[in-house]
């Protein structure tokens, strides 16, 4: 798929990056889909950041996407994310950690991640001691009643947000959610927007909304999403 030399053989940062035309076509299709959904919603597309979720894909794919102008990347597993961030440290990238965070791993994640999308419990905030740099974060809200889906239940949102606001190294950006499997995404994202409004009563600067994936990003844009987390529509199917 890519002709980048395998790691270690040559300095891959100076090797030409071969870009798959399928990849650039898929990226272009998503970019125009995002622009169309923004226009439809009467929003400025410049207010929307598309994070490309590259989990299960090799670092070489991230290099291709970087050559196509992508700077925001998402990963959801610590081991894989930390290896990729290290291998790609020559590129100027923003790493978004979008997966569930284990308490005992959060300090390691904070070493390479620039943005945490799934802060969902006060204990996680407490496990992160003061850091040498500020970490942006979203609090994840569970839009279902199933506690296994991740995210704080809405009635716990403000207490969690207060703990983030009190942390010297965390900068609260807003709310994050994944659409439930059994509900119209637009309806669920409308609720999320309401929680975002409630959060802004407490933290007026925390205006961002991380929502929208391959299947539902247009609905998320219609309900005010500022950060889309898009994987397969751009990367293609995940390799086994
Ligand atoms: C994998 C993942 C995505 C991207 O999913 P696609 O359906 O491939 O676009 C977005 N958010 C989170 C939290 C993910 O784990």
CSV table of N, CA and C in Angstrom, one decimal, residues 93-236:
chain,number,residue,atom,x,y,z
A,93,UNK,N,2.6,16.7,14.7
A,93,UNK,CA,1.2,16.2,14.8
A,93,UNK,C,0.5,16.5,16.1
A,94,UNK,N,-0.8,16.5,16.1
A,94,UNK,CA,-1.6,16.6,17.3
A,94,UNK,C,-2.2,15.2,17.5
A,95,UNK,N,-1.8,14.6,18.7
A,95,UNK,CA,-2.4,13.3,19.0
A,95,UNK,C,-3.6,13.4,19.9
A,96,UNK,N,-4.7,12.8,19.5
A,96,UNK,CA,-5.9,12.8,20.3
A,96,UNK,C,-6.1,11.4,20.8
A,97,UNK,N,-6.1,11.2,22.1
A,97,UNK,CA,-6.4,9.9,22.6
A,97,UNK,C,-7.9,9.8,22.8
A,98,UNK,N,-8.6,8.9,22.0
A,98,UNK,CA,-10.0,8.9,22.0
A,98,UNK,C,-10.6,7.7,22.7
A,99,UNK,N,-9.8,6.8,23.2
A,99,UNK,CA,-10.3,5.5,23.8
A,99,UNK,C,-10.4,5.6,25.3
A,100,UNK,N,-11.0,4.6,25.9
A,100,UNK,CA,-11.1,4.5,27.3
A,100,UNK,C,-9.7,4.6,27.9
A,101,UNK,N,-9.6,5.2,29.0
A,101,UNK,CA,-8.3,5.4,29.7
A,101,UNK,C,-8.2,4.6,31.0
A,102,UNK,N,-7.2,3.8,31.1
A,102,UNK,CA,-7.0,3.1,32.4
A,102,UNK,C,-6.3,4.0,33.4
A,103,UNK,N,-6.8,4.0,34.6
A,103,UNK,CA,-6.2,4.8,35.7
A,103,UNK,C,-4.7,4.7,35.7
A,104,UNK,N,-4.2,3.4,35.7
A,104,UNK,CA,-2.8,3.3,35.9
A,104,UNK,C,-2.0,3.6,34.6
A,105,UNK,N,-2.7,4.0,33.5
A,105,UNK,CA,-1.9,4.3,32.3
A,105,UNK,C,-2.0,5.8,32.0
A,106,UNK,N,-2.8,6.5,32.7
A,106,UNK,CA,-3.1,7.9,32.3
A,106,UNK,C,-1.8,8.8,32.3
A,107,UNK,N,-0.9,8.5,33.2
A,107,UNK,CA,0.3,9.4,33.2
A,107,UNK,C,1.2,9.1,32.0
A,108,UNK,N,1.2,7.8,31.6
A,108,UNK,CA,1.9,7.5,30.4
A,108,UNK,C,1.3,8.1,29.1
A,109,UNK,N,0.0,8.0,29.0
A,109,UNK,CA,-0.7,8.6,27.9
A,109,UNK,C,-0.5,10.1,27.8
A,110,UNK,N,-0.4,10.7,29.0
A,110,UNK,CA,-0.2,12.2,29.0
A,110,UNK,C,1.2,12.5,28.4
A,111,UNK,N,2.1,11.6,28.3
A,111,UNK,CA,3.4,11.9,27.8
A,111,UNK,C,3.4,12.2,26.3
A,112,UNK,N,2.5,11.6,25.5
A,112,UNK,CA,2.5,11.8,24.1
A,112,UNK,C,1.2,12.4,23.6
A,113,UNK,N,0.1,12.2,24.3
A,113,UNK,CA,-1.2,12.7,23.8
A,113,UNK,C,-1.2,14.2,24.1
A,114,UNK,N,-1.8,14.9,23.1
A,114,UNK,CA,-2.1,16.4,23.3
A,114,UNK,C,-3.5,16.6,23.8
A,115,UNK,N,-4.4,15.7,23.5
A,115,UNK,CA,-5.8,15.9,23.8
A,115,UNK,C,-6.4,14.6,24.3
A,116,UNK,N,-7.1,14.6,25.4
A,116,UNK,CA,-7.8,13.4,25.9
A,116,UNK,C,-9.2,13.6,25.6
A,117,UNK,N,-9.9,12.6,25.0
A,117,UNK,CA,-11.3,12.8,24.7
A,117,UNK,C,-12.2,12.0,25.6
A,118,UNK,N,-11.7,11.1,26.4
A,118,UNK,CA,-12.6,10.2,27.1
A,118,UNK,C,-12.4,10.2,28.6
A,119,UNK,N,-12.2,11.4,29.2
A,119,UNK,CA,-12.1,11.5,30.6
A,119,UNK,C,-13.5,11.3,31.1
A,120,UNK,N,-13.7,10.3,32.0
A,120,UNK,CA,-15.1,9.9,32.3
A,120,UNK,C,-15.3,9.6,33.8
A,121,UNK,N,-14.2,9.9,34.6
A,121,UNK,CA,-14.4,9.7,36.0
A,121,UNK,C,-13.4,10.5,36.8
A,122,UNK,N,-13.8,10.9,38.0
A,122,UNK,CA,-13.0,11.8,38.8
A,122,UNK,C,-11.7,11.1,39.2
A,123,UNK,N,-11.7,9.8,39.4
A,123,UNK,CA,-10.5,9.0,39.8
A,123,UNK,C,-9.4,9.2,38.7
A,124,UNK,N,-9.8,9.3,37.5
A,124,UNK,CA,-8.8,9.5,36.4
A,124,UNK,C,-8.1,10.8,36.6
A,125,UNK,N,-8.9,11.8,36.8
A,125,UNK,CA,-8.3,13.2,37.0
A,125,UNK,C,-7.4,13.1,38.2
A,126,UNK,N,-7.8,12.4,39.3
A,126,UNK,CA,-6.9,12.4,40.5
A,126,UNK,C,-5.6,11.6,40.2
A,127,UNK,N,-5.7,10.6,39.3
A,127,UNK,CA,-4.5,9.8,39.0
A,127,UNK,C,-3.5,10.6,38.2
A,128,UNK,N,-3.9,11.7,37.6
A,128,UNK,CA,-3.0,12.5,36.8
A,128,UNK,C,-2.4,13.6,37.6
A,129,UNK,N,-1.1,13.4,38.0
A,129,UNK,CA,-0.5,14.5,38.8
A,129,UNK,C,-0.1,15.7,38.0
A,130,UNK,N,0.5,16.7,38.6
A,130,UNK,CA,0.8,17.8,37.8
A,130,UNK,C,1.8,17.5,36.7
A,131,UNK,N,1.5,18.0,35.5
A,131,UNK,CA,2.3,17.6,34.3
A,131,UNK,C,3.1,18.8,33.9
A,132,UNK,N,4.3,18.5,33.2
A,132,UNK,CA,5.1,19.7,32.7
A,132,UNK,C,4.4,20.5,31.6
A,133,UNK,N,3.4,19.9,31.0
A,133,UNK,CA,2.7,20.7,30.0
A,133,UNK,C,1.2,20.6,30.1
A,134,UNK,N,0.4,21.5,29.6
A,134,UNK,CA,-1.0,21.4,29.8
A,134,UNK,C,-1.6,20.4,28.8
A,135,UNK,N,-2.6,19.7,29.2
A,135,UNK,CA,-3.2,18.7,28.4
A,135,UNK,C,-4.7,19.2,28.2
A,136,UNK,N,-5.1,19.2,26.9
A,136,UNK,CA,-6.5,19.6,26.6
A,136,UNK,C,-7.3,18.3,26.9
A,137,UNK,N,-8.6,18.5,27.3
A,137,UNK,CA,-9.4,17.3,27.5
A,137,UNK,C,-10.9,17.6,27.3
A,138,UNK,N,-11.5,16.5,27.0
A,138,UNK,CA,-13.0,16.5,26.9
A,138,UNK,C,-13.5,15.6,27.9
A,139,UNK,N,-14.7,15.9,28.5
A,139,UNK,CA,-15.3,14.9,29.4
A,139,UNK,C,-16.3,14.1,28.6
A,140,UNK,N,-16.2,12.8,28.7
A,140,UNK,CA,-17.1,11.9,27.9
A,140,UNK,C,-18.4,11.7,28.6
A,141,UNK,N,-19.5,11.9,27.9
A,141,UNK,CA,-20.8,11.6,28.5
A,141,UNK,C,-21.4,10.4,27.9
A,142,UNK,N,-22.0,9.5,28.7
A,142,UNK,CA,-22.6,8.3,28.3
A,142,UNK,C,-24.1,8.7,27.8
A,143,UNK,N,-24.4,8.5,26.6
A,143,UNK,CA,-25.7,8.9,26.1
A,143,UNK,C,-26.7,7.7,26.2
A,144,UNK,N,-26.2,6.6,26.8
A,144,UNK,CA,-27.1,5.4,27.0
A,144,UNK,C,-27.2,5.2,28.6
A,145,UNK,N,-28.0,4.2,28.9
A,145,UNK,CA,-28.1,3.9,30.3
A,145,UNK,C,-27.2,2.7,30.7
A,146,UNK,N,-26.5,2.2,29.7
A,146,UNK,CA,-25.6,1.1,29.9
A,146,UNK,C,-24.2,1.6,30.3
A,147,UNK,N,-23.8,1.4,31.6
A,147,UNK,CA,-22.6,1.9,32.1
A,147,UNK,C,-21.4,1.3,31.5
A,148,UNK,N,-21.5,0.2,30.8
A,148,UNK,CA,-20.3,-0.3,30.1
A,148,UNK,C,-20.0,0.4,28.8
A,149,UNK,N,-20.8,1.3,28.4
A,149,UNK,CA,-20.5,2.0,27.1
A,149,UNK,C,-19.5,3.2,27.3
A,150,UNK,N,-19.1,3.4,28.5
A,150,UNK,CA,-18.1,4.5,28.7
A,150,UNK,C,-18.7,5.9,28.8
A,151,UNK,N,-18.1,6.7,29.6
A,151,UNK,CA,-18.7,8.1,29.8
A,151,UNK,C,-19.4,8.2,31.1
A,152,UNK,N,-19.4,9.4,31.6
A,152,UNK,CA,-20.1,9.7,32.8
A,152,UNK,C,-21.6,9.8,32.5
A,153,UNK,N,-22.4,9.4,33.5
A,153,UNK,CA,-23.9,9.7,33.3
A,153,UNK,C,-24.1,11.2,33.4
A,154,UNK,N,-25.1,11.7,32.7
A,154,UNK,CA,-25.2,13.2,32.7
A,154,UNK,C,-25.3,13.8,34.0
A,155,UNK,N,-25.9,13.1,35.0
A,155,UNK,CA,-26.0,13.7,36.3
A,155,UNK,C,-24.7,13.8,37.1
A,156,UNK,N,-23.7,13.2,36.5
A,156,UNK,CA,-22.3,13.4,37.1
A,156,UNK,C,-21.4,14.3,36.4
A,157,UNK,N,-22.0,14.9,35.3
A,157,UNK,CA,-21.1,15.8,34.4
A,157,UNK,C,-20.5,16.9,35.2
A,158,UNK,N,-21.3,17.7,35.9
A,158,UNK,CA,-20.7,18.9,36.5
A,158,UNK,C,-19.7,18.6,37.6
A,159,UNK,N,-19.9,17.6,38.4
A,159,UNK,CA,-18.9,17.2,39.4
A,159,UNK,C,-17.6,16.8,38.7
A,160,UNK,N,-17.7,16.1,37.6
A,160,UNK,CA,-16.5,15.7,36.9
A,160,UNK,C,-15.8,16.9,36.3
A,161,UNK,N,-16.6,17.8,35.7
A,161,UNK,CA,-16.0,19.0,35.1
A,161,UNK,C,-15.3,19.9,36.2
A,162,UNK,N,-15.9,19.9,37.4
A,162,UNK,CA,-15.3,20.7,38.5
A,162,UNK,C,-13.9,20.1,38.8
A,163,UNK,N,-13.8,18.8,38.8
A,163,UNK,CA,-12.5,18.2,39.2
A,163,UNK,C,-11.5,18.5,38.1
A,164,UNK,N,-11.9,18.6,36.8
A,164,UNK,CA,-11.0,18.9,35.7
A,164,UNK,C,-10.6,20.4,35.9
A,165,UNK,N,-11.5,21.2,36.2
A,165,UNK,CA,-11.2,22.7,36.3
A,165,UNK,C,-10.3,22.9,37.4
A,166,UNK,N,-10.3,22.1,38.4
A,166,UNK,CA,-9.4,22.3,39.6
A,166,UNK,C,-8.0,21.7,39.4
A,167,UNK,N,-7.8,21.0,38.3
A,167,UNK,CA,-6.5,20.3,38.0
A,167,UNK,C,-5.6,21.3,37.3
A,168,UNK,N,-4.4,21.5,37.9
A,168,UNK,CA,-3.5,22.5,37.3
A,168,UNK,C,-3.0,22.2,35.9
A,169,UNK,N,-3.1,21.0,35.5
A,169,UNK,CA,-2.5,20.6,34.1
A,169,UNK,C,-3.5,20.3,33.1
A,170,UNK,N,-4.8,20.4,33.4
A,170,UNK,CA,-5.9,20.1,32.4
A,170,UNK,C,-6.6,21.4,32.0
A,171,UNK,N,-6.8,21.4,30.7
A,171,UNK,CA,-7.6,22.5,30.1
A,171,UNK,C,-8.9,21.9,29.5
A,172,UNK,N,-10.0,22.2,30.1
A,172,UNK,CA,-11.2,21.6,29.7
A,172,UNK,C,-11.7,22.2,28.4
A,173,UNK,N,-11.9,21.4,27.3
A,173,UNK,CA,-12.3,21.9,26.0
A,173,UNK,C,-13.8,21.8,25.8
A,174,UNK,N,-14.4,20.7,26.4
A,174,UNK,CA,-15.9,20.5,26.2
A,174,UNK,C,-16.3,19.1,26.5
A,175,UNK,N,-17.3,18.7,25.8
A,175,UNK,CA,-17.9,17.4,26.0
A,175,UNK,C,-17.6,16.4,24.8
A,176,UNK,N,-17.7,15.1,25.0
A,176,UNK,CA,-17.5,14.1,24.0
A,176,UNK,C,-18.5,13.1,24.2
A,177,UNK,N,-18.9,12.4,23.1
A,177,UNK,CA,-19.8,11.3,23.2
A,177,UNK,C,-19.8,10.4,21.9
A,178,UNK,N,-20.2,9.2,22.1
A,178,UNK,CA,-20.4,8.3,21.0
A,178,UNK,C,-21.9,8.1,20.9
A,179,UNK,N,-22.4,8.1,19.6
A,179,UNK,CA,-23.9,7.9,19.5
A,179,UNK,C,-24.3,6.5,19.9
A,180,UNK,N,-25.4,6.3,20.6
A,180,UNK,CA,-25.9,5.0,21.0
A,180,UNK,C,-26.2,4.2,19.7
A,181,UNK,N,-26.2,2.8,19.8
A,181,UNK,CA,-26.4,2.0,18.7
A,181,UNK,C,-27.9,2.0,18.3
A,182,UNK,N,-28.8,2.2,19.2
A,182,UNK,CA,-30.2,2.0,19.0
A,182,UNK,C,-31.0,3.3,19.1
A,183,UNK,N,-30.4,4.4,18.6
A,183,UNK,CA,-31.2,5.7,18.7
A,183,UNK,C,-30.7,6.5,17.5
A,184,UNK,N,-31.6,7.3,16.9
A,184,UNK,CA,-31.3,8.2,15.9
A,184,UNK,C,-30.1,9.0,16.3
A,185,UNK,N,-29.0,9.1,15.6
A,185,UNK,CA,-27.8,9.8,16.1
A,185,UNK,C,-28.2,11.3,16.3
A,186,UNK,N,-29.0,11.9,15.4
A,186,UNK,CA,-29.3,13.3,15.5
A,186,UNK,C,-29.9,13.6,16.9
A,187,UNK,N,-30.9,12.8,17.3
A,187,UNK,CA,-31.6,13.0,18.6
A,187,UNK,C,-30.6,12.9,19.7
A,188,UNK,N,-29.7,11.9,19.7
A,188,UNK,CA,-28.7,11.7,20.7
A,188,UNK,C,-27.7,12.9,20.8
A,189,UNK,N,-27.3,13.4,19.6
A,189,UNK,CA,-26.4,14.5,19.6
A,189,UNK,C,-27.1,15.8,20.0
A,190,UNK,N,-28.4,15.9,19.8
A,190,UNK,CA,-29.1,17.1,20.3
A,190,UNK,C,-29.1,17.1,21.8
A,191,UNK,N,-29.2,15.9,22.5
A,191,UNK,CA,-29.0,15.9,23.9
A,191,UNK,C,-27.6,16.3,24.3
A,192,UNK,N,-26.6,15.8,23.6
A,192,UNK,CA,-25.3,16.2,23.9
A,192,UNK,C,-25.1,17.7,23.8
A,193,UNK,N,-25.7,18.3,22.9
A,193,UNK,CA,-25.6,19.8,22.8
A,193,UNK,C,-26.2,20.5,24.0
A,194,UNK,N,-27.3,19.9,24.5
A,194,UNK,CA,-27.8,20.4,25.8
A,194,UNK,C,-26.9,20.3,26.9
A,195,UNK,N,-26.2,19.1,27.0
A,195,UNK,CA,-25.2,19.0,28.1
A,195,UNK,C,-24.0,19.9,27.9
A,196,UNK,N,-23.7,20.2,26.6
A,196,UNK,CA,-22.6,21.2,26.4
A,196,UNK,C,-23.1,22.6,26.9
A,197,UNK,N,-24.3,22.9,26.7
A,197,UNK,CA,-24.8,24.2,27.2
A,197,UNK,C,-24.7,24.2,28.7
A,198,UNK,N,-25.1,23.1,29.3
A,198,UNK,CA,-25.1,23.1,30.8
A,198,UNK,C,-23.6,23.2,31.3
A,199,UNK,N,-22.7,22.6,30.6
A,199,UNK,CA,-21.3,22.7,31.0
A,199,UNK,C,-20.8,24.1,30.9
A,200,UNK,N,-21.3,24.8,29.9
A,200,UNK,CA,-20.8,26.2,29.7
A,200,UNK,C,-21.3,27.2,30.7
A,201,UNK,N,-22.4,26.7,31.4
A,201,UNK,CA,-22.8,27.6,32.6
A,201,UNK,C,-21.8,27.6,33.6
A,202,UNK,N,-21.1,26.4,33.8
A,202,UNK,CA,-20.0,26.3,34.8
A,202,UNK,C,-18.7,26.8,34.2
A,203,UNK,N,-18.4,26.5,32.9
A,203,UNK,CA,-17.1,26.7,32.3
A,203,UNK,C,-17.3,27.4,30.9
A,204,UNK,N,-17.5,28.7,30.9
A,204,UNK,CA,-17.9,29.3,29.6
A,204,UNK,C,-17.0,29.1,28.5
A,205,UNK,N,-15.7,28.8,28.8
A,205,UNK,CA,-14.7,28.6,27.7
A,205,UNK,C,-14.8,27.2,27.1
A,206,UNK,N,-15.5,26.3,27.8
A,206,UNK,CA,-15.5,24.8,27.3
A,206,UNK,C,-16.6,24.6,26.3
A,207,UNK,N,-16.4,25.2,25.1
A,207,UNK,CA,-17.5,25.2,24.1
A,207,UNK,C,-17.4,24.1,23.1
A,208,UNK,N,-16.3,23.3,23.1
A,208,UNK,CA,-16.1,22.3,22.1
A,208,UNK,C,-17.0,21.0,22.3
A,209,UNK,N,-17.3,20.4,21.2
A,209,UNK,CA,-18.1,19.2,21.2
A,209,UNK,C,-17.4,18.1,20.3
A,210,UNK,N,-16.9,17.0,20.9
A,210,UNK,CA,-16.3,16.0,20.1
A,210,UNK,C,-17.3,14.9,19.9
A,211,UNK,N,-17.8,14.8,18.6
A,211,UNK,CA,-18.8,13.8,18.3
A,211,UNK,C,-18.8,13.7,16.8
A,212,UNK,N,-19.3,12.5,16.3
A,212,UNK,CA,-19.4,12.2,14.9
A,212,UNK,C,-18.3,11.3,14.4
A,213,UNK,N,-18.7,10.2,13.8
A,213,UNK,CA,-17.8,9.2,13.3
A,213,UNK,C,-18.2,8.9,11.9
A,214,UNK,N,-17.6,7.9,11.3
A,214,UNK,CA,-17.9,7.6,9.9
A,214,UNK,C,-19.4,7.6,9.5
A,215,UNK,N,-20.2,7.0,10.4
A,215,UNK,CA,-21.6,6.8,10.0
A,215,UNK,C,-22.5,8.0,10.3
A,216,UNK,N,-22.0,8.9,11.2
A,216,UNK,CA,-22.9,9.9,11.7
A,216,UNK,C,-22.3,11.3,11.8
A,217,UNK,N,-21.3,11.6,11.0
A,217,UNK,CA,-20.6,12.9,11.2
A,217,UNK,C,-21.5,14.0,10.7
A,218,UNK,N,-22.4,13.8,9.7
A,218,UNK,CA,-23.2,14.9,9.3
A,218,UNK,C,-24.2,15.3,10.3
A,219,UNK,N,-24.8,14.3,11.0
A,219,UNK,CA,-25.7,14.6,12.1
A,219,UNK,C,-25.0,15.3,13.3
A,220,UNK,N,-23.8,14.9,13.5
A,220,UNK,CA,-23.0,15.6,14.6
A,220,UNK,C,-22.8,17.0,14.2
A,221,UNK,N,-22.4,17.3,13.0
A,221,UNK,CA,-22.2,18.7,12.6
A,221,UNK,C,-23.5,19.5,12.7
A,222,UNK,N,-24.6,18.9,12.4
A,222,UNK,CA,-25.9,19.6,12.5
A,222,UNK,C,-26.2,20.0,13.9
A,223,UNK,N,-25.6,19.2,14.9
A,223,UNK,CA,-25.9,19.5,16.3
A,223,UNK,C,-24.7,20.2,17.0
A,224,UNK,N,-23.8,20.8,16.2
A,224,UNK,CA,-22.8,21.6,16.7
A,224,UNK,C,-21.4,21.0,17.0
A,225,UNK,N,-21.2,19.8,16.5
A,225,UNK,CA,-19.9,19.2,16.8
A,225,UNK,C,-18.7,20.0,16.2
A,226,UNK,N,-17.7,20.2,17.0
A,226,UNK,CA,-16.5,20.9,16.6
A,226,UNK,C,-15.3,20.0,16.3
A,227,UNK,N,-15.4,18.8,16.8
A,227,UNK,CA,-14.3,17.8,16.6
A,227,UNK,C,-14.9,16.5,16.1
A,228,UNK,N,-14.6,16.1,14.9
A,228,UNK,CA,-15.1,14.8,14.4
A,228,UNK,C,-14.0,13.8,14.5
A,229,UNK,N,-14.4,12.6,14.8
A,229,UNK,CA,-13.4,11.5,15.0
A,229,UNK,C,-13.7,10.5,13.9
A,230,UNK,N,-13.0,10.6,12.8
A,230,UNK,CA,-13.4,9.7,11.6
A,230,UNK,C,-12.3,8.7,11.3
A,231,UNK,N,-12.6,7.5,11.3
A,231,UNK,CA,-11.7,6.4,10.9
A,231,UNK,C,-11.9,5.9,9.6
A,232,UNK,N,-12.7,4.8,9.5
A,232,UNK,CA,-12.8,4.0,8.3
A,232,UNK,C,-13.2,4.7,7.0
A,233,UNK,N,-14.0,5.8,7.1
A,233,UNK,CA,-14.3,6.5,5.9
A,233,UNK,C,-13.1,7.1,5.2
A,234,UNK,N,-12.0,7.3,5.9
A,234,UNK,CA,-10.8,7.8,5.4
A,234,UNK,C,-9.7,6.8,5.2
A,235,UNK,N,-9.6,5.9,6.3
A,235,UNK,CA,-8.4,5.0,6.2
A,235,UNK,C,-8.8,3.7,5.5
A,236,UNK,N,-10.1,3.5,5.2
A,236,UNK,CA,-10.5,2.2,4.7
A,236,UNK,C,-10.6,1.2,5.8
